[in-house]
CSV table of C-alpha atoms in Angstrom, one decimal:
chain,number,residue,atom,x,y,z
A,28,MET,CA,76.3,130.6,87.2
A,29,MET,CA,75.5,132.7,90.1
A,30,PHE,CA,72.2,131.6,92.0
A,31,TYR,CA,70.0,134.6,93.0
A,32,PRO,CA,67.2,133.6,95.3
A,33,GLU,CA,63.9,135.4,94.8
A,34,SER,CA,64.3,137.3,98.0
A,35,PHE,CA,67.8,138.8,97.1
A,36,LYS,CA,67.2,142.3,95.9
A,37,VAL,CA,69.7,145.3,95.3
A,38,THR,CA,68.2,148.7,94.9
A,39,THR,CA,69.5,152.3,94.8
A,40,PRO,CA,66.7,154.3,96.3
A,41,THR,CA,68.9,157.7,96.5
A,42,ASP,CA,72.0,158.8,94.9
A,43,ARG,CA,74.1,157.9,97.8
A,44,GLU,CA,72.5,154.5,98.9
A,45,ILE,CA,72.6,150.9,97.9
A,46,VAL,CA,70.0,148.7,99.7
A,47,VAL,CA,70.2,144.9,99.8
A,48,ASP,CA,67.4,142.6,101.0
A,49,ARG,CA,67.8,138.9,101.5
A,50,ASP,CA,65.7,136.2,103.4
A,51,PHE,CA,67.4,133.3,105.3
A,52,ASN,CA,65.8,130.1,106.4
A,53,ALA,CA,67.1,130.5,110.0
A,54,PRO,CA,66.1,132.2,113.1
A,55,ARG,CA,67.0,135.7,113.8
A,56,ASP,CA,69.4,135.0,116.6
A,57,LEU,CA,71.4,132.6,114.5
A,58,VAL,CA,71.6,135.0,111.7
A,59,PHE,CA,72.7,137.8,113.9
A,60,ASP,CA,75.5,135.5,115.2
A,61,SER,CA,76.7,134.8,111.7
A,62,PHE,CA,77.1,138.4,111.1
A,63,THR,CA,79.1,139.0,114.5
A,64,LYS,CA,81.0,136.0,115.5
A,65,PRO,CA,84.4,135.7,113.9
A,66,GLU,CA,84.4,131.9,113.7
A,67,LEU,CA,81.0,132.0,111.7
A,68,VAL,CA,81.9,135.2,109.6
A,69,ARG,CA,85.0,133.4,108.4
A,70,ARG,CA,83.0,130.6,107.0
A,71,TRP,CA,81.0,132.8,104.5
A,72,LEU,CA,82.4,136.3,104.0
A,73,LEU,CA,85.2,135.0,101.7
A,74,GLY,CA,84.8,136.8,98.4
A,75,PRO,CA,85.7,134.9,95.1
A,76,ASP,CA,86.9,131.3,95.0
A,77,GLY,CA,90.6,131.1,96.0
A,78,TRP,CA,90.4,133.9,98.7
A,79,THR,CA,90.8,133.2,102.4
A,80,MET,CA,90.2,135.5,105.4
A,81,PRO,CA,93.1,135.4,107.7
A,82,VAL,CA,92.0,138.3,109.8
A,83,CYS,CA,88.6,138.6,111.2
A,84,ASP,CA,88.5,140.7,114.4
A,85,ILE,CA,85.2,141.8,115.9
A,86,ASP,CA,84.8,144.1,119.0
A,87,LEU,CA,81.0,143.9,119.3
A,88,ARG,CA,80.1,147.0,121.2
A,89,VAL,CA,79.4,150.6,120.5
A,90,GLY,CA,82.9,152.2,119.8
A,91,GLY,CA,84.3,148.9,119.2
A,92,LEU,CA,86.4,148.1,116.0
A,93,TYR,CA,86.2,145.4,113.5
A,94,ARG,CA,88.7,144.5,110.9
A,95,TYR,CA,88.7,142.2,107.9
A,96,VAL,CA,91.6,141.1,105.6
A,97,TRP,CA,91.3,138.8,102.7
A,98,ARG,CA,94.0,137.0,100.8
A,99,ASN,CA,94.2,135.4,97.4
A,100,GLU,CA,96.4,132.3,98.1
A,101,SER,CA,97.4,132.0,94.4
A,102,THR,CA,98.6,135.5,93.7
A,103,GLY,CA,99.4,136.7,97.1
A,104,GLN,CA,97.0,139.7,96.7
A,105,SER,CA,95.4,140.9,99.8
A,106,MET,CA,92.5,143.3,100.6
A,107,GLY,CA,91.4,144.9,103.9
A,108,MET,CA,88.7,147.0,105.4
A,109,GLY,CA,87.3,147.9,108.8
A,110,GLY,CA,85.3,150.3,110.7
A,111,VAL,CA,83.8,151.3,114.1
A,112,PHE,CA,80.5,150.0,115.6
A,113,ARG,CA,78.1,153.0,116.1
A,114,GLU,CA,75.0,151.0,117.3
A,115,VAL,CA,74.6,147.4,118.4
A,116,VAL,CA,71.1,146.1,119.4
A,117,PHE,CA,71.1,142.3,119.7
A,118,PRO,CA,69.7,140.7,117.7
A,119,GLU,CA,67.8,143.3,115.8
A,120,LYS,CA,70.3,146.0,114.3
A,121,LEU,CA,74.0,146.9,113.6
A,122,VAL,CA,75.2,150.2,112.5
A,123,ALA,CA,79.0,150.6,111.5
A,124,SER,CA,81.3,152.6,109.5
A,125,GLU,CA,83.1,150.9,106.6
A,126,LYS,CA,86.3,151.8,104.9
A,127,PHE,CA,88.5,149.8,102.5
A,128,ASP,CA,92.2,150.0,102.6
A,129,GLU,CA,92.4,150.8,98.9
A,130,ALA,CA,92.2,154.5,98.5
A,131,TRP,CA,90.3,154.4,95.1
A,132,TYR,CA,87.4,152.3,96.7
A,133,ALA,CA,84.3,154.5,97.7
A,134,GLY,CA,85.8,156.3,100.7
A,135,GLU,CA,84.0,155.8,104.0
A,136,ALA,CA,80.5,154.5,104.1
A,137,VAL,CA,78.0,153.7,106.9
A,138,ASP,CA,76.3,150.3,106.9
A,139,THR,CA,72.9,149.8,108.7
A,140,THR,CA,71.8,146.2,109.0
A,141,VAL,CA,68.5,145.4,110.3
A,142,PHE,CA,67.4,141.7,111.1
A,143,GLU,CA,63.7,141.1,110.9
A,144,ASP,CA,62.3,138.2,112.8
A,145,ARG,CA,59.6,136.4,110.4
A,146,GLY,CA,59.2,133.4,112.5
A,147,ALA,CA,61.1,130.4,110.6
A,148,THR,CA,62.9,132.9,108.5
A,149,THR,CA,64.8,136.1,108.9
A,150,ARG,CA,65.0,139.0,106.5
A,151,ILE,CA,67.9,141.2,106.5
A,152,LYS,CA,68.1,144.7,105.1
A,153,ILE,CA,71.5,146.4,104.6
A,154,THR,CA,71.5,150.1,103.8
A,155,VAL,CA,75.0,151.2,102.7
A,156,LEU,CA,75.2,155.3,102.7
A,157,TYR,CA,78.3,156.4,100.9
A,158,GLU,CA,79.9,159.9,100.8
A,159,SER,CA,78.8,160.9,97.4
A,160,LYS,CA,77.1,159.5,94.3
A,161,GLU,CA,80.4,159.0,92.7
A,162,ALA,CA,81.6,156.7,95.7
A,163,ARG,CA,78.2,154.8,95.4
A,164,ASP,CA,78.7,154.3,91.7
A,165,THR,CA,82.4,153.1,92.2
A,166,ALA,CA,81.0,150.5,94.7
A,167,THR,CA,78.3,149.3,92.2
A,168,ARG,CA,81.0,148.9,89.5
A,169,SER,CA,83.4,146.8,91.8
A,170,GLY,CA,81.2,143.7,91.6
A,171,MET,CA,79.7,144.2,94.9
A,172,GLU,CA,76.4,142.5,93.9
A,173,GLN,CA,78.0,139.3,92.8
A,174,GLY,CA,80.1,139.3,95.7
A,175,MET,CA,77.3,139.6,98.1
A,176,ALA,CA,75.2,137.1,96.3
A,177,ALA,CA,78.0,134.5,96.6
A,178,GLY,CA,78.6,135.2,100.2
A,179,TYR,CA,74.9,135.0,101.0
A,180,ASN,CA,74.6,131.6,99.2
A,181,ARG,CA,77.5,130.2,101.4
A,182,LEU,CA,75.8,131.9,104.6
A,183,GLU,CA,72.6,129.9,103.7
A,184,LYS,CA,74.6,126.7,104.0
A,185,VAL,CA,76.3,127.8,107.3
A,186,LEU,CA,72.8,128.6,108.7
A,187,ALA,CA,71.4,125.3,107.6
A,188,GLU,CA,74.2,123.4,109.6
A,189,GLY,CA,73.6,125.6,112.6
A,190,SER,CA,69.8,125.0,112.5
A,191,ALA,CA,70.3,121.4,112.3
A,192,GLN,CA,72.5,121.5,115.2
A,193,ASP,CA,70.1,123.4,117.2
A,194,ARG,CA,67.2,120.9,116.3
A,195,GLN,CA,69.4,118.0,117.5
A,196,ALA,CA,70.1,119.9,120.8
A,197,LYS,CA,66.4,120.5,121.2
A,198,MET,CA,65.5,116.9,120.4
A,199,GLY,CA,68.1,115.8,122.9
A,200,THR,CA,66.6,117.9,125.6
A,201,MET,CA,63.0,116.5,124.8
A,202,THR,CA,64.2,112.8,125.0
A,203,GLY,CA,66.0,113.5,128.3
A,204,HIS,CA,63.2,115.2,130.1
A,205,LEU,CA,63.3,112.5,132.8
A,206,ILE,CA,66.7,113.5,133.9
A,207,ASP,CA,66.7,115.2,137.4
A,208,LYS,CA,66.5,119.0,136.9
A,209,SER,CA,69.3,119.7,139.3
A,210,MET,CA,71.5,117.4,137.3
A,211,MET,CA,70.4,119.1,134.0
A,212,ASP,CA,71.2,122.5,135.4
A,213,LYS,CA,74.7,121.3,136.6
A,214,THR,CA,75.4,119.9,133.1
A,215,MET,CA,74.4,123.2,131.4
A,216,ILE,CA,76.7,125.1,133.6
A,217,ASP,CA,79.5,122.8,133.4
A,218,LYS,CA,79.1,122.8,129.6
A,219,ASN,CA,80.1,126.8,130.0
A,220,MET,CA,78.8,127.5,126.6
A,221,ILE,CA,81.6,130.0,125.6
A,222,ASP,CA,82.4,131.1,122.2
A,223,LYS,CA,85.8,130.3,120.7
A,224,PRO,CA,88.1,133.1,122.4
A,225,TRP,CA,89.8,135.6,120.1
A,226,ILE,CA,92.5,138.4,120.6
A,227,THR,CA,91.4,142.0,119.9
A,228,GLU,CA,92.4,145.6,120.6
A,229,THR,CA,89.9,147.7,122.7
A,230,THR,CA,89.3,151.4,122.2
A,231,ALA,CA,89.7,154.0,124.9
A,232,GLN,CA,86.4,154.3,126.7
A,233,SER,CA,84.9,156.8,129.1
A,234,ALA,CA,82.6,155.4,132.0
A,235,ALA,CA,80.6,156.3,134.9
A,236,ALA,CA,81.6,154.1,137.7
A,237,ILE,CA,81.0,153.2,141.4
A,238,HIS,CA,83.8,151.4,143.3
A,239,LEU,CA,82.8,148.4,145.6
A,240,THR,CA,84.7,146.2,147.8
A,241,ILE,CA,82.3,143.7,149.3
A,242,PRO,CA,82.2,140.0,150.4
A,243,ARG,CA,81.3,137.7,147.7
A,244,SER,CA,78.1,136.8,149.5
A,245,ALA,CA,76.8,140.4,149.1
A,246,ILE,CA,77.3,140.6,145.4
A,247,ARG,CA,73.6,140.0,144.4
A,248,SER,CA,72.3,142.7,146.9
A,249,ALA,CA,74.9,145.4,146.0
A,250,MET,CA,75.0,145.3,142.3
A,251,GLY,CA,71.3,146.3,141.6
A,252,PRO,CA,71.4,149.5,143.8
A,253,ALA,CA,74.7,150.5,142.3
A,254,LEU,CA,73.5,150.1,138.9
A,255,ALA,CA,70.3,152.0,139.6
A,256,GLU,CA,72.5,154.9,141.2
A,257,LEU,CA,74.6,155.0,138.0
A,258,ALA,CA,71.8,155.3,135.6
A,259,ALA,CA,70.1,158.1,137.7
A,260,ALA,CA,73.4,160.0,137.8
A,261,VAL,CA,74.0,159.9,134.2
A,262,ARG,CA,70.4,160.6,133.4
A,263,THR,CA,70.5,163.7,135.6
A,264,GLN,CA,73.5,165.0,133.6
A,265,GLY,CA,71.7,164.4,130.3
A,266,VAL,CA,74.0,161.7,129.3
A,267,GLU,CA,73.0,158.6,127.3
A,268,PRO,CA,75.0,155.4,127.8
A,269,THR,CA,76.8,154.3,124.7
A,270,GLY,CA,76.4,150.5,125.4
A,271,PRO,CA,75.4,147.9,127.9
A,272,TRP,CA,76.7,148.2,131.5
A,273,PHE,CA,79.9,146.2,132.7
A,274,THR,CA,82.0,145.5,135.7
A,275,HIS,CA,85.7,145.9,136.0
A,276,HIS,CA,87.2,143.5,138.6
A,277,LEU,CA,90.5,144.9,139.9
A,278,LYS,CA,91.5,142.1,142.2
A,279,MET,CA,90.8,138.4,142.1
A,280,ASP,CA,89.9,137.2,145.7
A,281,PRO,CA,87.6,134.2,146.2
A,282,GLY,CA,86.1,135.7,149.3
A,283,GLN,CA,85.9,139.4,148.5
A,284,PHE,CA,85.0,141.3,145.3
A,285,ASP,CA,87.0,144.5,144.5
A,286,PHE,CA,85.5,146.0,141.4
A,287,GLU,CA,83.7,148.8,139.7
A,288,VAL,CA,80.1,148.9,138.3
A,289,CYS,CA,80.3,150.8,135.0
A,290,LEU,CA,78.2,152.4,132.4
A,291,PRO,CA,80.0,153.5,129.1
A,292,VAL,CA,79.4,157.1,128.2
A,293,PRO,CA,80.5,159.4,125.4
A,294,ALA,CA,82.4,161.7,127.6
A,295,PRO,CA,83.5,162.1,131.2
A,296,VAL,CA,80.7,162.8,133.8
A,297,LYS,CA,80.7,165.0,136.7
A,298,PRO,CA,81.4,163.1,140.0
A,299,THR,CA,78.3,162.8,142.4
A,300,GLY,CA,77.9,160.8,145.3
A,301,ARG,CA,79.5,157.3,144.8
A,302,VAL,CA,79.7,158.0,141.0
A,303,VAL,CA,83.2,158.8,139.7
A,304,SER,CA,84.4,159.3,136.1
A,305,ARG,CA,86.7,156.7,134.7
A,306,ASP,CA,89.0,156.9,131.5
A,307,LEU,CA,89.7,153.3,130.5
A,308,PRO,CA,92.6,153.1,128.1
A,309,ALA,CA,92.9,150.9,124.9
A,310,VAL,CA,94.4,147.5,125.8
A,311,ARG,CA,95.1,144.3,124.1
A,312,VAL,CA,92.5,141.6,125.3
A,313,ALA,CA,91.5,138.0,124.9
A,314,ARG,CA,87.8,138.0,124.5
A,315,THR,CA,84.9,135.4,124.4
A,316,ILE,CA,81.2,135.3,124.9
A,317,TYR,CA,79.6,133.2,127.7
A,318,HIS,CA,76.1,132.1,127.1
A,319,GLY,CA,73.9,131.2,130.1
A,320,PRO,CA,73.1,132.0,133.8
A,321,TYR,CA,75.3,133.7,136.0
A,322,GLU,CA,75.8,130.7,138.1
A,323,GLY,CA,78.2,129.3,135.5
A,324,LEU,CA,80.3,132.5,135.2
A,325,GLY,CA,83.1,131.1,137.5
A,326,ALA,CA,83.5,127.8,135.6
A,327,ALA,CA,83.3,129.6,132.3
A,328,TRP,CA,86.2,132.0,133.3
A,329,GLY,CA,88.2,128.9,134.4
A,330,GLU,CA,87.9,127.6,130.9
A,331,PHE,CA,88.7,130.9,129.3
A,332,THR,CA,91.7,131.4,131.4
A,333,GLU,CA,93.0,127.9,130.4
A,334,TRP,CA,92.7,128.9,126.8
A,335,ILE,CA,94.7,132.1,127.3
A,336,VAL,CA,97.5,130.3,129.0
A,337,ALA,CA,97.4,127.3,126.6
A,338,ASN,CA,97.7,129.7,123.7
A,339,GLY,CA,100.9,131.3,125.0
A,340,HIS,CA,99.4,134.6,126.4
A,341,VAL,CA,100.1,136.0,130.0
A,342,PRO,CA,96.8,137.2,131.6
A,343,GLY,CA,96.8,140.6,133.3
A,344,PRO,CA,95.6,141.0,136.9
A,345,ASP,CA,92.2,142.5,136.2
A,346,LEU,CA,89.1,141.4,133.9
A,347,TYR,CA,86.0,142.9,132.5
A,348,GLU,CA,82.5,141.4,132.2
A,349,THR,CA,80.0,143.1,129.9
A,350,TYR,CA,76.3,142.1,130.2
A,351,VAL,CA,75.3,142.2,126.7
A,352,VAL,CA,72.0,140.4,127.4
A,353,GLY,CA,71.1,139.9,131.0
A,354,HIS,CA,68.3,139.7,133.5
A,355,ASP,CA,67.4,143.4,132.8
A,356,THR,CA,66.6,142.5,129.2
A,357,SER,CA,65.5,138.8,129.2
A,358,SER,CA,63.9,136.7,131.9
A,359,ASN,CA,65.2,133.6,130.3
A,360,PRO,CA,68.8,132.8,131.5
A,361,ALA,CA,69.4,130.6,128.4
A,362,ASP,CA,69.4,134.1,126.5
A,363,TRP,CA,71.9,135.9,128.5
A,364,ARG,CA,75.3,136.7,127.0
A,365,THR,CA,78.2,138.0,129.0
A,366,GLU,CA,81.3,139.2,127.1
A,367,PHE,CA,84.5,138.5,128.9
A,368,SER,CA,87.6,140.5,128.2
A,369,LYS,CA,90.9,139.7,129.9
A,370,PRO,CA,93.8,142.1,129.3
A,371,ILE,CA,97.0,140.1,128.3
A,372,LEU,CA,100.5,141.3,129.0
């Protein structure tokens, strides 16, 4: 018998919408991660018993693609779906298109997922907007409600395990408060805190960019003014960035940085001052997320590069860092998230 918690509700407020509400006993950051990190999504978004999820690719950025494929190991039957992220606001909101491979299944829809922080719990509200009433009705007849309920029950268990690990980590920090702070900071950096890497395909991207070739020691003083100049230039042209800012490092030299500071934009911008327009092609990359202060970026890149080589990939000469959550959005370095993307040949 399927377990339906009291907070699980499925409604149809309009002819084209299905709205799903569900409370989870976990902090919002952890719930958001469970919807966006492949290693967590694979643990709960499995469908009926006997199905596996051999493909779970997530390029978590505006314009980024996601792709899921499920397989029934007994029958060999498979089912796939995917879409494009239209809005990514960590850890509050996701908006993405959704389309199943099967032609009969509901056409393209748009999913809006809101993560509401309620202290010890998190409420999610998923609104699925379909192309038509007929498409909405096809989805409701497909067993969607039962499938979501089963998946969310599994997710509750995944979240419980994650919350327990988080409590253990906090307890360890409390009992180790007498450790010298400099040693603690070094341990945090050495730990690196990178997610399990994955391979994905990027999409072509326009960007406003400023090219810098500077000594490594000048990075802190040069980055802020460049970013401010970029923001002012696109704002003057009436352009809104489509995601967080990033850097594209062209050459790897320990003593000198040759890179571009970039803002993603929906279309090419008019060159002005140091600001130029860049068209970045779609490429195959290895990707991970680094959690922590910028002082740990170098060690984290070393660990990431080792993974790339150990898994039989040949890294390209350049790299990308996207500052999903950084000093401009949070004053706590423990909250910072830097997305690493390394093109592979």
